PDB file of C-alpha atoms in Angstrom:
ATOM      1  CA  MET A   1       7.027  -0.653   9.427  1.00 91.00           C
ATOM      2  CA  ASP A   2       3.451  -2.056   8.757  1.00 97.00           C
ATOM      3  CA  LYS A   3       2.512  -3.747   5.577  1.00 98.00           C
ATOM      4  CA  TYR A   4      -0.992  -3.476   4.346  1.00 98.00           C
ATOM      5  CA  GLU A   5      -3.000  -6.022   2.245  1.00 98.00           C
ATOM      6  CA  CYS A   6      -5.638  -4.906  -0.510  1.00 98.00           C
ATOM      7  CA  THR A   7      -8.749  -6.505   0.714  1.00 98.00           C
ATOM      8  CA  LEU A   8      -9.996  -6.922  -3.086  1.00 98.00           C
ATOM      9  CA  CYS A   9      -6.980  -8.641  -4.515  1.00 98.00           C
ATOM     10  CA  GLY A  10      -4.657  -9.610  -1.716  1.00 98.00           C
ATOM     11  CA  TYR A  11      -1.801  -7.465  -2.852  1.00 98.00           C
ATOM     12  CA  ILE A  12       0.541  -6.656  -0.179  1.00 98.00           C
ATOM     13  CA  TYR A  13       2.210  -2.901   0.277  1.00 98.00           C
ATOM     14  CA  ASP A  14       5.609  -3.245   1.793  1.00 98.00           C
ATOM     15  CA  PRO A  15       6.937   0.091   3.116  1.00 98.00           C
ATOM     16  CA  GLU A  16      10.406  -1.422   2.575  1.00 98.00           C
ATOM     17  CA  ALA A  17       9.741  -1.989  -1.037  1.00 98.00           C
ATOM     18  CA  GLY A  18       7.864   0.659  -1.747  1.00 98.00           C
ATOM     19  CA  ASP A  19       6.247   0.835  -5.300  1.00 98.00           C
ATOM     20  CA  PRO A  20       8.774   2.219  -7.623  1.00 97.00           C
ATOM     21  CA  ASP A  21       6.739   1.276 -10.664  1.00 96.00           C
ATOM     22  CA  ASN A  22       4.211   3.999  -9.687  1.00 95.00           C
ATOM     23  CA  GLY A  23       6.637   6.650  -7.995  1.00 95.00           C
ATOM     24  CA  VAL A  24       6.662   5.671  -4.580  1.00 97.00           C
ATOM     25  CA  ALA A  25      10.226   5.260  -3.028  1.00 98.00           C
ATOM     26  CA  PRO A  26      11.320   2.586  -0.746  1.00 98.00           C
ATOM     27  CA  GLY A  27      10.865   3.247   2.686  1.00 98.00           C
ATOM     28  CA  THR A  28       7.763   5.093   2.326  1.00 98.00           C
ATOM     29  CA  LYS A  29       4.958   4.285   5.231  1.00 98.00           C
ATOM     30  CA  PHE A  30       1.502   3.394   3.714  1.00 98.00           C
ATOM     31  CA  GLU A  31       0.098   6.342   5.903  1.00 97.00           C
ATOM     32  CA  ASP A  32       2.555   8.809   3.851  1.00 98.00           C
ATOM     33  CA  LEU A  33       1.393   7.545   0.471  1.00 98.00           C
ATOM     34  CA  PRO A  34      -0.610   9.973  -1.639  1.00 95.00           C
ATOM     35  CA  ASP A  35      -4.455  10.041  -1.263  1.00 94.00           C
ATOM     36  CA  ASP A  36      -4.811   9.466  -4.745  1.00 96.00           C
ATOM     37  CA  TRP A  37      -2.513   6.230  -4.677  1.00 97.00           C
ATOM     38  CA  VAL A  38      -4.237   2.812  -5.697  1.00 98.00           C
ATOM     39  CA  CYS A  39      -3.433  -0.540  -5.702  1.00 98.00           C
ATOM     40  CA  PRO A  40      -1.238  -1.506  -8.434  1.00 97.00           C
ATOM     41  CA  ILE A  41      -2.941  -4.810  -9.268  1.00 98.00           C
ATOM     42  CA  CYS A  42      -6.611  -3.900  -9.045  1.00 98.00           C
ATOM     43  CA  GLY A  43      -6.796  -0.227  -8.602  1.00 98.00           C
ATOM     44  CA  ALA A  44      -8.200  -0.347  -5.284  1.00 98.00           C
ATOM     45  CA  GLU A  45      -8.365   2.999  -3.090  1.00 98.00           C
ATOM     46  CA  LYS A  46      -6.131   3.227  -0.090  1.00 97.00           C
ATOM     47  CA  GLY A  47      -9.652   2.689   2.163  1.00 97.00           C
ATOM     48  CA  ASP A  48      -9.749  -0.728   0.558  1.00 98.00           C
ATOM     49  CA  PHE A  49      -6.553  -1.658   2.383  1.00 98.00           C
ATOM     50  CA  LYS A  50      -6.103  -3.182   6.110  1.00 98.00           C
ATOM     51  CA  LYS A  51      -2.822  -3.616   8.520  1.00 98.00           C
ATOM     52  CA  VAL A  52      -1.488  -6.900   8.236  1.00 97.00           C
ATOM     53  CA  GLU A  53      -1.206  -8.315  11.947  1.00 91.00           C
TER      54      GLU A  53
END
């Protein structure tokens, strides 16, 4: 599964870890995150993330 980086603060969303503090279970692909999910560090929207190459 692909990791995604916040272009504003550098936070890496790792689908294997999820974001359990914000109700996202481990194994959740970035594409499957709710539309209203935001970066847990800076509050950036999903559109501010880019795929880590």
